[in-house]
Short mmCIF file of C-alpha atoms in Angstrom, two decimals:
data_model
loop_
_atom_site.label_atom_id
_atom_site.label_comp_id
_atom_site.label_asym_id
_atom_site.label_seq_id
_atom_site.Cartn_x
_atom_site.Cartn_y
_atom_site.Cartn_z
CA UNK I 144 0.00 0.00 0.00
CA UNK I 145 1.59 3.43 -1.11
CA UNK I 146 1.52 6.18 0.81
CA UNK I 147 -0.74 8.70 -0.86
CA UNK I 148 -3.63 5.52 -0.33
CA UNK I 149 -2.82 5.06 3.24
CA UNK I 150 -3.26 9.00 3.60
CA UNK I 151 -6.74 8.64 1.28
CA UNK I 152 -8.12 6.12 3.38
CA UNK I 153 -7.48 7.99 7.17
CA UNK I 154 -9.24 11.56 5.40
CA UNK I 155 -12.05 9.10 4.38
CA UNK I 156 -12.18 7.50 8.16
CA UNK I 157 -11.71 11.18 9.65
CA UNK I 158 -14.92 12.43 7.36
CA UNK I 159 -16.47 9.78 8.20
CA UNK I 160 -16.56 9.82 11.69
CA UNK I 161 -16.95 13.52 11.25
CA UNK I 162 -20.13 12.84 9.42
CA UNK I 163 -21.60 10.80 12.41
CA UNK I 164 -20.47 13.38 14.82
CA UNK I 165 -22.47 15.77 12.92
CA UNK I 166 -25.74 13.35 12.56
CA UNK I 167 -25.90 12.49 16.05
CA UNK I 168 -25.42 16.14 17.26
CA UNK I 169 -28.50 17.06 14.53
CA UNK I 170 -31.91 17.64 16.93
CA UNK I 171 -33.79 15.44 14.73
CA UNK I 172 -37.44 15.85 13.91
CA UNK I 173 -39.54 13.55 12.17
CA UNK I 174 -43.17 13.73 11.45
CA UNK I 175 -45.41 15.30 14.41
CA UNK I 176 -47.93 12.73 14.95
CA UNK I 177 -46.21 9.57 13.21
CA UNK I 178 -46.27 6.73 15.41
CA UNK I 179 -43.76 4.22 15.80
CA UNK I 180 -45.68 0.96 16.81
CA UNK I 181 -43.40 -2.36 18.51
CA UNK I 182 -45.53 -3.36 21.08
CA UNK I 183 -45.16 -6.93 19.10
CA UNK I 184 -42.86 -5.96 16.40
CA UNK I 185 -39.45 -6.65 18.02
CA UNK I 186 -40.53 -9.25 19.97
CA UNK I 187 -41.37 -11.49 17.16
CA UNK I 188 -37.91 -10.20 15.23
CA UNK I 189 -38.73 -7.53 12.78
CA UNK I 190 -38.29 -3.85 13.27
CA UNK I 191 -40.48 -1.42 14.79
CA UNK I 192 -43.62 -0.36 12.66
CA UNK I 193 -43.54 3.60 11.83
CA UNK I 194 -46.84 4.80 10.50
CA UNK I 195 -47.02 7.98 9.08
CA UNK I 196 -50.34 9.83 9.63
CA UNK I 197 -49.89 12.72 7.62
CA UNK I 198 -49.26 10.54 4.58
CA UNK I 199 -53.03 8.66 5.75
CA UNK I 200 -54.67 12.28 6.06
CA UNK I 201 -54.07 13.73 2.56
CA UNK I 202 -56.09 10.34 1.23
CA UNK I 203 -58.63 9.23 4.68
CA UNK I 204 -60.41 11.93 7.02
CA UNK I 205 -60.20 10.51 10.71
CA UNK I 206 -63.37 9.23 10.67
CA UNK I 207 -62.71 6.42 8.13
CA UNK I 208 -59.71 4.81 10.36
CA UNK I 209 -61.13 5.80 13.56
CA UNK I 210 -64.91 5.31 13.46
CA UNK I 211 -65.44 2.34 10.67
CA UNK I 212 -62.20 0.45 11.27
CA UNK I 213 -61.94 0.72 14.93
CA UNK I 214 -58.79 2.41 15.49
CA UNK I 215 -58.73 3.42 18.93
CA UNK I 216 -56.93 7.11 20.02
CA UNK I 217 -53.69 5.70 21.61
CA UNK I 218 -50.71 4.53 19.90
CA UNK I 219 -50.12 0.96 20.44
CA UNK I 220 -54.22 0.54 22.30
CA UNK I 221 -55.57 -1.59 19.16
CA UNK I 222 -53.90 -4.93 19.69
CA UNK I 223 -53.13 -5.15 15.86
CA UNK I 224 -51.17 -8.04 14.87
CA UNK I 225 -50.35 -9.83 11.43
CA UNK I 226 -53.22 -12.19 11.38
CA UNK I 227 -55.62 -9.66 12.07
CA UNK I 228 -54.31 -7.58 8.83
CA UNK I 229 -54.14 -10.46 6.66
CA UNK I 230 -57.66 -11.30 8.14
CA UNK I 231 -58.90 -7.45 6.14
CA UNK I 232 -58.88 -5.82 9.66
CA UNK I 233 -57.12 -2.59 10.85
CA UNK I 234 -54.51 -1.99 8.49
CA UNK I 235 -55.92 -4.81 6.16
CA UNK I 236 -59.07 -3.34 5.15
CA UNK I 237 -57.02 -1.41 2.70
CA UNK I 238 -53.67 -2.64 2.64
CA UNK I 239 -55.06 -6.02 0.13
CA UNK I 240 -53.72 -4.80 -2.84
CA UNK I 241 -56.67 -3.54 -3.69
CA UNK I 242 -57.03 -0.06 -2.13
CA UNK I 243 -53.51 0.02 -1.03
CA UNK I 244 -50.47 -2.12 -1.83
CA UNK I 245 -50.75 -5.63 0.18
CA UNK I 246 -48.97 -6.67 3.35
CA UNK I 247 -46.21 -8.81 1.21
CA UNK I 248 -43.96 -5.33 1.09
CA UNK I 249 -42.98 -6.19 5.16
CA UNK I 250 -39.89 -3.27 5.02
CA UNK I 251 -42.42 -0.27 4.36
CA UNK I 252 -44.03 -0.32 7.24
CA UNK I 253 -41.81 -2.47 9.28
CA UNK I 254 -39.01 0.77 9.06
CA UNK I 255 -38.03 1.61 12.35
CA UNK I 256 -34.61 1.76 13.94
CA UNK I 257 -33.79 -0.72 16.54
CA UNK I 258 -35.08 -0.20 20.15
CA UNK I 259 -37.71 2.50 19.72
CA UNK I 260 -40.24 2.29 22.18
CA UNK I 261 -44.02 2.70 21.11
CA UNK I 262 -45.12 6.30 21.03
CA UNK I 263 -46.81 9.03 19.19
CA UNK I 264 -43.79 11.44 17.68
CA UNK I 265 -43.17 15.05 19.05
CA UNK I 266 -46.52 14.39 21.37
CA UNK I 267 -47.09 17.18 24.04
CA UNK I 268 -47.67 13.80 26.33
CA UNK I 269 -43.93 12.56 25.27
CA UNK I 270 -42.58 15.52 26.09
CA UNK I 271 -44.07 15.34 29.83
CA UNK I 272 -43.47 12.05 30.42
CA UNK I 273 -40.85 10.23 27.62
CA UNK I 274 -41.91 6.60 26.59
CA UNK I 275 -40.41 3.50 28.38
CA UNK I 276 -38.21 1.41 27.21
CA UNK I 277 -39.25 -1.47 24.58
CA UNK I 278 -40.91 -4.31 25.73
CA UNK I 279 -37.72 -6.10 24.36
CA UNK I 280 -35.37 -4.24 26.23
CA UNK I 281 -37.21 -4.73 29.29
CA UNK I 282 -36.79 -8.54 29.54
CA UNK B 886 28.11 52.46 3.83
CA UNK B 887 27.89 49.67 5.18
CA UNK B 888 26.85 50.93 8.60
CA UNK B 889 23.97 52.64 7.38
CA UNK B 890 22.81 49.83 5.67
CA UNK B 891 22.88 47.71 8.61
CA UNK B 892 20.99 50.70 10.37
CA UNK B 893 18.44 50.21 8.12
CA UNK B 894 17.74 46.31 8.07
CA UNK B 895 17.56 47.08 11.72
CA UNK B 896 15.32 49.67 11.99
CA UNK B 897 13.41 47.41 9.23
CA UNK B 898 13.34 44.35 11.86
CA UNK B 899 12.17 46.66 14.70
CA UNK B 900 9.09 47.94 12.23
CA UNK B 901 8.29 44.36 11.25
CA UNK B 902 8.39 43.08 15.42
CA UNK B 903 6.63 46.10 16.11
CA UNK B 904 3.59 45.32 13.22
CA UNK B 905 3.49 41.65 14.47
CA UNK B 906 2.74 42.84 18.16
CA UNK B 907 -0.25 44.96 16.96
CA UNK B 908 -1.90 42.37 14.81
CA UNK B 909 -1.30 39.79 17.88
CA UNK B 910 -2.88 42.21 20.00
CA UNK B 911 -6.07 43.41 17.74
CA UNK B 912 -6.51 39.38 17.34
CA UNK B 913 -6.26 38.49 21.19
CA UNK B 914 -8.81 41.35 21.82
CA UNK B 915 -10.90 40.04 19.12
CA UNK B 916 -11.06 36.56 20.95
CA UNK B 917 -11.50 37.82 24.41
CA UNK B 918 -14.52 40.16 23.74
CA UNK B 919 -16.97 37.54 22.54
CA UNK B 920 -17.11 35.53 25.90
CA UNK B 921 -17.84 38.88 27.42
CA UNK B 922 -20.93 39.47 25.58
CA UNK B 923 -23.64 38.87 27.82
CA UNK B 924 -26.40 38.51 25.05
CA UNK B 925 -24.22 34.56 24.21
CA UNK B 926 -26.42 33.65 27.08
CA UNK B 927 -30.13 32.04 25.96
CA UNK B 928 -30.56 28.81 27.29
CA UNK B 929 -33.70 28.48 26.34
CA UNK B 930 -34.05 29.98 22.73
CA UNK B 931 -32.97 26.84 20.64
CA UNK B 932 -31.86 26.80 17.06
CA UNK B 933 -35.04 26.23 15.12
CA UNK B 934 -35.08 22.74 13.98
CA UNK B 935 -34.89 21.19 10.46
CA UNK B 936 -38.28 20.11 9.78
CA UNK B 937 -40.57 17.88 7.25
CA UNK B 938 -36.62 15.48 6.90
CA UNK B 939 -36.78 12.89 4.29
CA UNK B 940 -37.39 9.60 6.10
CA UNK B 941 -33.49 8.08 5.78
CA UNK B 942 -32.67 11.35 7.69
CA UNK B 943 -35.83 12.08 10.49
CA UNK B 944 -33.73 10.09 13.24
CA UNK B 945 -36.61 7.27 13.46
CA UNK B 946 -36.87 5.39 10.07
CA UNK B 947 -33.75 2.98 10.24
CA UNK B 948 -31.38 4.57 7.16
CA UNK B 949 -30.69 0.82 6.21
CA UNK B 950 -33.90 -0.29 5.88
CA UNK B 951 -34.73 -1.95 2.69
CA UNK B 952 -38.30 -0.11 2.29
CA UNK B 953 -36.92 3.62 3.42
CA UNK B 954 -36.38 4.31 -0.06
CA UNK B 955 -40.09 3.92 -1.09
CA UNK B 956 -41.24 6.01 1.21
CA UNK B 957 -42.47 9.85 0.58
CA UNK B 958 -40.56 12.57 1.60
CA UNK B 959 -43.15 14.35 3.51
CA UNK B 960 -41.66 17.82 1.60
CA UNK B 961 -42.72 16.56 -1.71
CA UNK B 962 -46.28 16.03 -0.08
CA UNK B 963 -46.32 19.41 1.51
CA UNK B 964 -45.33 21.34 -1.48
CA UNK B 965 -48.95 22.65 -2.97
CA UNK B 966 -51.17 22.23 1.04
CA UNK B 967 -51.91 25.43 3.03
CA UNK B 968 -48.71 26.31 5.26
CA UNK B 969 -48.50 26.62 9.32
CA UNK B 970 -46.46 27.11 12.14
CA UNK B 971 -46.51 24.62 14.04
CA UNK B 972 -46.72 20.50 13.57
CA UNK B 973 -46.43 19.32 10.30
CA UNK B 974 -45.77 22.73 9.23
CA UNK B 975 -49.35 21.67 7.34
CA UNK B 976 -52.80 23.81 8.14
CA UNK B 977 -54.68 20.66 7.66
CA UNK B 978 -58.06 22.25 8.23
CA UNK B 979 -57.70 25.33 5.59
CA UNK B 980 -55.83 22.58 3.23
CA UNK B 981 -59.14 20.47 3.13
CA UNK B 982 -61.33 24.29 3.26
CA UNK B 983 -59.38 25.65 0.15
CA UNK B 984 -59.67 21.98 -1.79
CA UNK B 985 -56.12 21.33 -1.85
CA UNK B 986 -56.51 17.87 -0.03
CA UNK B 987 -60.04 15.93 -0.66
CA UNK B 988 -59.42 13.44 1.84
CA UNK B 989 -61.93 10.26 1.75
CA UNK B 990 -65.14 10.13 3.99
CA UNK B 991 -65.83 6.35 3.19
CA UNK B 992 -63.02 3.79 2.63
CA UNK B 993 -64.29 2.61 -0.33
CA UNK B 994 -66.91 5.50 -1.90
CA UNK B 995 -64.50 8.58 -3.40
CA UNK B 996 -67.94 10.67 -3.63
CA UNK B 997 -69.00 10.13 0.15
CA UNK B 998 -69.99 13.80 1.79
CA UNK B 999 -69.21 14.00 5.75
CA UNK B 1000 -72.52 15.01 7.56
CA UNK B 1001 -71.26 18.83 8.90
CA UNK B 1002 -72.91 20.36 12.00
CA UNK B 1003 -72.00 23.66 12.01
CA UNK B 1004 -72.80 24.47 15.95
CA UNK B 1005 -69.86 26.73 18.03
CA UNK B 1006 -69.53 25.38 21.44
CA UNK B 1007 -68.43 28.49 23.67
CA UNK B 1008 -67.11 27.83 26.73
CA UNK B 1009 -66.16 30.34 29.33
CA UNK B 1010 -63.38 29.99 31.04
CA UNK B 1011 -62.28 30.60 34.85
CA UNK B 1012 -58.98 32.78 34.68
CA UNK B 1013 -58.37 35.44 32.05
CA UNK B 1014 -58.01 34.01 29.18
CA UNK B 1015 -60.36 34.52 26.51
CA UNK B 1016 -63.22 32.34 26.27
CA UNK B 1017 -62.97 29.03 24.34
CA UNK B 1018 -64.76 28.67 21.09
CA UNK B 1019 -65.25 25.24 20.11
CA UNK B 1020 -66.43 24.83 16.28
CA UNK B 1021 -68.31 21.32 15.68
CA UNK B 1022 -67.87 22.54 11.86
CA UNK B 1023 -64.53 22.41 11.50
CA UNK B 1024 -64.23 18.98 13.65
CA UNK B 1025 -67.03 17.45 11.31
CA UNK B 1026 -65.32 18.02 8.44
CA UNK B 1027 -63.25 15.21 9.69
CA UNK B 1028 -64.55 12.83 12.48
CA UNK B 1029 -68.02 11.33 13.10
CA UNK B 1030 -69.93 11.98 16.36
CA UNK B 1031 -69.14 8.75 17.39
CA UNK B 1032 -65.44 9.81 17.79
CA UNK B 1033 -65.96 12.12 20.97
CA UNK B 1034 -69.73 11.35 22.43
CA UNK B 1035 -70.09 10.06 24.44
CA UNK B 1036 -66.93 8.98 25.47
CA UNK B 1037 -64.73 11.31 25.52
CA UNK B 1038 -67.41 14.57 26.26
CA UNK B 1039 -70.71 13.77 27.14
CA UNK B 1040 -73.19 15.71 24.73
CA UNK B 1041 -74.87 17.80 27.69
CA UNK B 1042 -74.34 21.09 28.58
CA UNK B 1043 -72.30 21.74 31.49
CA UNK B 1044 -71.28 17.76 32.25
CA UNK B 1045 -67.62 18.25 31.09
CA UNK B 1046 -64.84 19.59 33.00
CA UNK B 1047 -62.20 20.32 31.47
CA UNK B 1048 -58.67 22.12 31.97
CA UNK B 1049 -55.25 22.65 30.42
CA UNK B 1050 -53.75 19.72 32.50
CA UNK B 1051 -56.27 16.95 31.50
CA UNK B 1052 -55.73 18.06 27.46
CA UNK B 1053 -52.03 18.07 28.28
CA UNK B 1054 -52.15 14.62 29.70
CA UNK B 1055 -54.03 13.54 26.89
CA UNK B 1056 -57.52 13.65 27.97
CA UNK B 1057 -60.33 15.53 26.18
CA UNK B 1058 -59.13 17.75 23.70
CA UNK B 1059 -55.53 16.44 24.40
CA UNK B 1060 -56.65 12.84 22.93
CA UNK B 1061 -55.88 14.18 19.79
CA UNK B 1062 -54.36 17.70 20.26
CA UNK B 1063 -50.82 17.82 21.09
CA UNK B 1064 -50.36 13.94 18.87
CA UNK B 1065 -51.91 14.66 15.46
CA UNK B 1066 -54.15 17.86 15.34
CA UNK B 1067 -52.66 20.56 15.88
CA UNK B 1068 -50.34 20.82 18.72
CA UNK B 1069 -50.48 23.28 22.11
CA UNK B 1070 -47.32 25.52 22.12
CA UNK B 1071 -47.70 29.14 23.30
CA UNK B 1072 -48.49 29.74 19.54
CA UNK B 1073 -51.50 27.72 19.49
CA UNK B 1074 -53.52 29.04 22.87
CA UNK B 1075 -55.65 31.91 20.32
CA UNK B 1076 -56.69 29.23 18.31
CA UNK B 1077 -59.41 27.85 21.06
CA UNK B 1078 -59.34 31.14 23.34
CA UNK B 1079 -60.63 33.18 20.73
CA UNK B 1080 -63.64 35.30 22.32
CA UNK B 1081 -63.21 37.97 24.30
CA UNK B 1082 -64.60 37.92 27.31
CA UNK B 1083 -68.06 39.89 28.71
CA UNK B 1084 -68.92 39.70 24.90
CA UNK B 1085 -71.77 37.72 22.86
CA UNK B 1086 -72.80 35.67 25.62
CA UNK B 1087 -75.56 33.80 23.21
CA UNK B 1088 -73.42 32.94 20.07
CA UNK B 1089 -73.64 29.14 20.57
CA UNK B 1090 -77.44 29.49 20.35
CA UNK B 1091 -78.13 31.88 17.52
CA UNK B 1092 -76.01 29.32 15.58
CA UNK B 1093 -78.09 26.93 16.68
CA UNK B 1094 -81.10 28.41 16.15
CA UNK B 1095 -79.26 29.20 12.61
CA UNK B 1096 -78.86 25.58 12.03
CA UNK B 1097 -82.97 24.92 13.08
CA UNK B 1098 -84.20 27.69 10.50
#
């Protein structure tokens, strides 16, 4: 290995880690009102579920989710599993391919990073009190 | 000769030691008077925050997740609704008044109308704010009855309480103000505290008696 390489590969290492330095010290923000979901997730070995709600309220007024499909005000307060979504319930009544694109594309929904415990994003009630740890984590 | 041209490079040295000083100085007092500047000190005042991030970067979605890159950046979604403040950075009410979303009423029926109720609730309030307005229009638009009565306010006159603490716990109003609709920050309190008080004691019933006529 020549020298000029040696010398390429430390700047890359150095911007590299300078890159995560400057990441992790980012206040990061994502959607106000998305909710990560791993009440089950982790537990059964795939990643948290993130659902974004502001992508759901440009197509479905509240009602449609909340009053026909019996999604209940509280992140995480539905008991929604797989079975149940494959069954046409909760997620399932549109995610068949048919409204929506079916439950066979796991990754969209299942998106989350590692560990995040179930909560409603940049809540007032989060603020106040921060969720828990994961059910996972807990053990 | 020679003497005075050593007198010179001298006197030529002292001139260049003497410039260097000054510069060093100018810079040192440069350096020490922003410390001193009492205005540095806002604890409280934080940079604003990026907002509407692409999902890779929003610090939840996991960067290496296969389905990340299908997802909508929330910016591209953004670009054409009615602009806010606060939350999404989305007026989602005057984006579904002005016709730039047409959200769905009925899962399956494109053409199914929500059944609007145009009554204002006003409530008055104990301390000074101004009186809360509460418009059933607005909230129609969206939900069905069924969403709030009767468990979350019973449909009678007077049988709620409610305060600032319960909706900030998450009760009430709070069940879904401060998570999806619009959230309570200082910048938010006019939005529901928007009659003076002392002044049209009877608007809830002449739009009521509007909506009977």
């Amino acid at each position: 290995m020549n020298h000029a390489t040696r010398c390429g590969r430390r700047f890359a290492l150095l911007l590299a880690l300078a890159g995560t330095l400057w990441l992790t010290g980012q206040p990061v923000q994502a959607e106000y009102g998305d909710l990560v979901l791993n009440e089950n997730a982790e537990k059964e070995g795939m990643p948290p579920v993130i659902f974004p709600h502001w992508f759901h309220r440009i197509r479905f007024r509240c009602k449609v989710c909340h009053a026909d499909l019996g999604f209940q005000f509280k992140a995480g307060g539905s008991g929604i599993n797989m079975l149940k979504i494959i069954d046409g319930q909760y997620c399932g009544a549109c995610h068949n391919g048919e409204i929506a694109w079916s439950v066979e594309n796991c990754n969209i929904c299942h998106s989350g990073k590692p560990g995040l415990p179930t909560q409603v994003i940049g809540s007032r009630l989060g603020k106040l009190a921060p969720p828990g740890p994961t059910q996972g984590q807990q053990k | 000769m020679r003497d005075i041209l050593q007198s010179l490079k001298f006197i030529t040295l002292l001139f260049v030691i003497a410039a260097a000083l000054l510069v060093a100085g100018v810079v040192q007092q440069a350096n020490a008077a922003e410390p001193k500047n009492p205005n540095t000190f806002n604890r409280l005042l934080t940079p604003k925050k990026p907002f509407n991030l692409p999902p890779a970067e929003d610090g939840y979605h996991d960067p290496e997740g296969e389905g990340v890159a299908y997802l909508q950046p929330p910016k591209e979604a953004f670009k054409d609704l009615v602009k806010s403040n606060v939350g999404n950075h989305v007026d989602w009410v005057k984006s579904l008044e002005t016709g730039k979303i047409n959200p769905r009423f009925d899962r399956l029926d494109p053409k199914a109308k929500p059944i609007v109720m145009d009554l204002n609730i006003v409530r008055e309030v104990k301390g000074s704010m101004p009186n809360v307005v509460y418009p059933h229009k607005q909230h129609t638009e969206w939900l069905d009855c069924s969403n709030c009565h009767p468990a979350i306010f019973i449909p009678q006159k007077g049988a709620n309480q409610i305060s600032m603490a319960a909706i900030l716990m998450g009760q009430k109003c709070g069940v879904c103000h401060g998570k999806v609709a619009f959230p309570i920050t200082a910048k938010t309190c006019r939005k529901c505290h928007s009659q003076p008080k002392g002044k049209k004691k009877g608007k809830a019933k002449k739009t009521a008696a509007k909506k009977q006529e």
